[in-house]
Amino acid sequence: GTAGVGGAAIRQRKQGLLLTMGTGSTLSLVQAKLAAARSVTVLTGAGISADSGVPTFRGPDGLWRNFRAEDLATPEAFVRDPKLVWEWYNWRRELIATKRPNAAHDVVAQMERRIERFWLITQNVDGLHRDAGSRQLSEIHGNIWKVRCTTCRQVSDNREVPIPILPSCGRCAGLLRPHIVWFGEGLAEEDLQASDAALRNCDICLIIGTSGLVYPAAGFAAVAKRAGAFVVEVNLDPPQRSGVVDATLQGRAKDIVPLLFQA
C-alpha cells in the first residue's frame, strides 16, 4: 500500500530551519524498513549538497559573467573557447573546495558500511559523497575533481585550486577537460549498467534531494518500483512521483536522513 505524508504534518523549528516531515507513522515505517533491509540503493541530487552550501550553478542564480551554465557545459562551448569553460570550472572548484559533507552525506556513507548490499547513484559532481567516505557509487554526471584528456582519454584525479588554464595531460600533453557529462553527451555505459543492476535488486530505493524530472534519473524510481522495491523520497519540495513513491518525507536532507538510519 501507499504510505504518503497524510494527516497533519509535524512542523518544528530546528537550527533555525523549518523541518516538515510526514506523520510519525510514516517515519517509523521507513526506519523499520531500513533496519530490516539487506539491499539498499540511494539516489541523490542537488538537494543533499545544497545543505552543504553548494549552489546549483543553474537557473536564475547560476549566471557567471553573464553566461548561463547551459551555455558553458557543452562540448561545443569547449571546442569554441576552452579557456572560458575552464575559467568557469575553476570558479566552481574554488566555491566547492570550501564546502564539506553534511550529516546526510555522512549517514549515506554509514549505510554503505552497515548494509549487506548497497549502491549509491548520485547526480552531483561536487565529490562530497567521496569526501564523506562513500566508495560504492556511480557519479553518473561525473566529478569536478577529475579530468579527462581529450587526446589519450585518460581520466585522473585533480584537486588543484586554482587549476592551471589551460591544463595539459601529464602523459601525452593533450588538453584536459573536466570529467563531467555535459549537455548533449550520454552517460557512461558502465554507470548506467551499475545503476540499473542496483535499482533492480534492492529492497529499498531511497531518493534524496532530487526532483527526478531529468532523464535518465527520472526513470530510476520506476525501475526500482517495478522490481518490487519500497521507494522512499526525501525532498524539500512537494512530491513529484505520485504512484511510484511509497513514503514521502518533506524537509532538508541533513535533518531527515539522520533520523531514518540509526546505525
PDB file of C-alpha atoms in Angstrom, residues 139 155 181 207 242 248 262:
ATOM      1  CA  GLU A 139      28.735   9.506 -10.172  1.00  0.00           C
ATOM      2  CA  VAL A 155      40.855  10.009 -16.529  1.00  0.00           C
ATOM      3  CA  VAL A 181      28.850  14.760 -18.541  1.00  0.00           C
ATOM      4  CA  ILE A 207      15.702   9.160  -3.207  1.00  0.00           C
ATOM      5  CA  SER A 242       2.664  10.077  -7.410  1.00  0.00           C
ATOM      6  CA  THR A 248       7.500  10.773   1.345  1.00  0.00           C
ATOM      7  CA  GLN A 262      20.088   4.775  13.304  1.00  0.00           C
TER       8      GLN A 262
END
